[in-house]
C-alpha angles and dihedrals in degrees: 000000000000127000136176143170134223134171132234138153136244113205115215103192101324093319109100126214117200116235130204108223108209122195112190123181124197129164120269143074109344118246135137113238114186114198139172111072104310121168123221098278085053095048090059093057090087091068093035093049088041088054098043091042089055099039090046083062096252118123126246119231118252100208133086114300131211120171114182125202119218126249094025089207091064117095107226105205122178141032095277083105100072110078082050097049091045091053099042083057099053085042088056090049094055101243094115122035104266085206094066096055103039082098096027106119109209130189130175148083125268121232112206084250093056096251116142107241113197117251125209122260090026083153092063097040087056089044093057093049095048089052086052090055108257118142105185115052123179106211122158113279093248092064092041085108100054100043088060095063089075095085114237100018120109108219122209115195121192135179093205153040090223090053093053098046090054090048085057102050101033101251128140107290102234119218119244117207122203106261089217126088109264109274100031120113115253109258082204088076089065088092087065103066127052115245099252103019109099133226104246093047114135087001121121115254119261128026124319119238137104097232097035115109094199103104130094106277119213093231081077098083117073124214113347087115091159096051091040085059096051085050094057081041094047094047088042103055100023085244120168113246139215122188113178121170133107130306122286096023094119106267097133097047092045082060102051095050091055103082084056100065097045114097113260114275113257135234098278096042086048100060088041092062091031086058095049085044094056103042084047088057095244114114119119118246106250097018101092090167134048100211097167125059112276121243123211127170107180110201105255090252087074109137115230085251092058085037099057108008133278144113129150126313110009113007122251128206123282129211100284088054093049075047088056110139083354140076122295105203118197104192108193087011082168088067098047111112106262102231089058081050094057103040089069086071091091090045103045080058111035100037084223132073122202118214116200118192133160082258092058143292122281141186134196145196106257110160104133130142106249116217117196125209122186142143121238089242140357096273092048093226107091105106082049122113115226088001101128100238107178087174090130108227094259091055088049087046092048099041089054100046090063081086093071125222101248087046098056090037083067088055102094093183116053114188126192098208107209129206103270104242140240085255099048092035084059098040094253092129093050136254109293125239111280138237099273094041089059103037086054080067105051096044089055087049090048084054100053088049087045096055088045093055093049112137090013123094096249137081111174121055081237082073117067141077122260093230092064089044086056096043116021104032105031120187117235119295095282116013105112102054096102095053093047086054090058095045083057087046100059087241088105138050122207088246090056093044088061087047106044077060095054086049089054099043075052102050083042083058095050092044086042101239129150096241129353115284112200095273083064089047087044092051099049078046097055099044086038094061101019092231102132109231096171093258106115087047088052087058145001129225108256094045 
């Protein structure tokens, strides 16, 4: 009787679980017996690692098999078991030291041939194993690079079966050459990306890089002064945006030009929306680290499953966790079903979603700064004069309820887009200050909030919690007088009341004070309600 042990991981969402691989022989009739919750692509590991095992030159036991899968409770989904079933049996059958992989966490998918095709969420597979304490992984070559961004873990990466059995039993590491001609892609990366998808999908548009050129600059649009400075507001503070006005003003491209003009993530942020990436299927080949904010627009036909996560078995991530520490941007939010609208409500106040389903619960990162596009009416031409709008005033009241009150109360920036004029079509008004210019801004404002927040768990003024505004970091005597009037008003919730003053500790940072005056106050008011007081054209935001 042989017996031997190996390590692998089973993602749930994008949280691993490490999972012991047991191989155990006995004598009697052969046959291969997998236990322990697979699913049906798991299942059919036992023909692709016979198959491997054989065509790598190893030989396959002929006894009775039995390979268990631990914890037992866990569901195991995916090919990623593979590379760890093939090695605890041979392991169990005594051609590799089953003492040298007892610890080995392997991760990969087995072609027939034995070659090591990639798997998707390979970072928060190796993260998982590093938190339970593993420190030597095996993952497909491809995937090497993105493997070492987890810190302490030596990372082997192999293109083979064969390689790896010769790097286990000290033997001479054979080379394996691409079957392909030289300059074709490698068929092999396929396993990375899911069919439909898309490969640009959450990142920003244009092309990454901090030197590159090539991405849509905010001296582009021309006009629109109001809505440019709710945009530097809105990247500044991480503060939710509205821009309602007809088509053609600029929203889109107001939108577009946003993840710009946010810093650069940082390293943590980086390996969080690298991990969702990866385990989406959407991470670029080659590109093992996000380092700028993701970007997704979902069509407005987008069901609450593709919105938020979901699917059968064991739920993925939806559009505000591919969002994740980026911009969610809801074009025609106006013609998005209702019932997906309203589900981002958890979501716009926790930074996380949990997705419960018959196959597990599951949550997810989902902190992103939404961005929200619509018309006034069907027709768009509503807030038009002389447009010949003939939308009749219950059409208009119905189209714009579909944004439903608690929705729009967590938008903190409401921008009237207006129609661009002759004089700023043609340049009269003068070219607008571009995207550098700009982003320098908002990265000095982030790092007076940053140095703030020090000590305490938030970094944004979206962030926190109206109590310690009120009572930790107090505005200026009077300042919000103006504001407390409205909330008596009724023109004001609590909740907008709190964030009429994160919209103002953010305006103080851009205009580098030490706490938010009542122009501040005036000028969170007047982009909060979208009643123009005079105050953003007293003063702009980054002055």
């Amino acid at each position: 009787m042989g017996f031997a042990r190996a390590c692998s991981v089973a993602l749930v969402g994008v949280d691993g679980v490490v999972v012991e691989v047991q191989a155990d022989l006995e004598p009697g009739v052969a046959a291969f017996t997998l236990v322990g919750l697979p699913d049906k692509t798991l299942v059919e590991s036992r023909d692709r690692v016979r198959a491997a095992v054989v065509n790598s030159g190893a030989a396959w036991p002929q006894k009775k098999l039995t390979v268990g899968l631990s914890p037992a409770s866990v569901p195991k989904a995916g090919a990623g078991f593979d590379l760890a079933v093939a090695i605890a049996v041979l392991g169990a059958a005594e051609v590799v030291d089953p003492g040298a992989i007892a610890d080995l966490v392997l991760i990969g998918e087995l072609g027939l041939d034995g070659r090591v095709r990639p798997v998707r969420g390979i970072l928060p597979a190796v993260l998982a194993a590093a938190e339970a304490g593993h420190r030597q992984v095996v993952v497909p070559q491809q995937c090497a690079a993105e493997a070492a961004l987890v810190p302490d873990v030596s990372v082997l990466g192999v293109r083979s079966l064969r390689q790896l059995i010769a790097v286990l039993t000290d033997g001479v590491v054979p080379e394996e050459e691409p079957p392909d001609p030289p300059g074709r892609p490698d068929p092999i990366l396929a396993g990375l990306l899911v069919p439909g998808a898309g490969l640009g999908t959450g990142l920003a548009p244009g092309r990454p890089g901090g030197d590159c050129t090539d991405f849509p600059d905010l001296a582009d649009v021309t006009g629109q002064h109001t809505a440019r400075r709710a945009l530097e507001v809105a990247a500044a503070g991480g503060h939710h945006l509205f821009l309602s006005g007809p088509p053609g003003a600029g929203k889109t491209m107001l939108a577009e030009r946003l993840p710009w003009i946010l810093p650069p993530l940082t390293r943590q942020d980086s390996v969080e929306v690298t991990a969702v990436h990866s385990v989406a299927g959407i991470l670029p080949p080659g590109e093992p680290l996000v380092s700028r904010p993701p970007y997704c627009a979902p069509h407005h036909s987008a069901t609450m499953q593709s919105l938020v996560g979901g699917g059968t078995g064991v739920p993925r991530p939806g559009a505000v966790s591919l969002a994740h520490r980026g911009i969610l941007f809801l074009d025609e939010a106006a013609e998005f079903h209702s019932r997906a609208l309203d589900a981002l409500r958890q979501p716009l106040e926790s930074g996380h979603v949990v997705i419960a389903r018959a196959a597990g619960v599951v949550r997810l990162p989902a902190r992103f700064l939404m961005v929200l596009a619509a018309n006034p009416c069907p027709c768009g031409r509503h807030t038009l004069h002389g447009s010949g709008c003939e939308c009749p005033p219950s059409v208009i009241r119905r189209y714009q309820s579909r944004l439903s009150g608690p929705l729009l109360d967590r938008v903190d920036l409401r921008v009237e887009v207006e129609p661009v004029t002759r004089g700023d079509l043609l340049g009269q008004g003068g070219r607008g200050e571009s995207t550098a210019v700009v982003a320098g801004r908002v990265r000095a404002a982030r790092e007076r909030a940053g140095a703030r927040f020090e000590g305490t768990p938030w970094r944004l003024n979206s962030e926190v919690p109206g109590q310690e505004l009120r009572t930790r970091w107090q505005a200026a005597p009077g300042a919000l007088v103006q504001a407390e009037r409205e909330l008596e008003r009724g023109l004001l919730t609590a909740r907008g009341l709190d964030r009429v003053l994160r919209v103002a500790w953010t305006v103080a940072d851009l205009r580098g004070r030490d706490r938010p005056e009542a122009l501040d106050v005036a000028v969170a008011l007047e982009l909060r309600t979208g009643v123009a007081r005079g105050a953003v054209s007293m003063t702009g935001a980054g002055t």
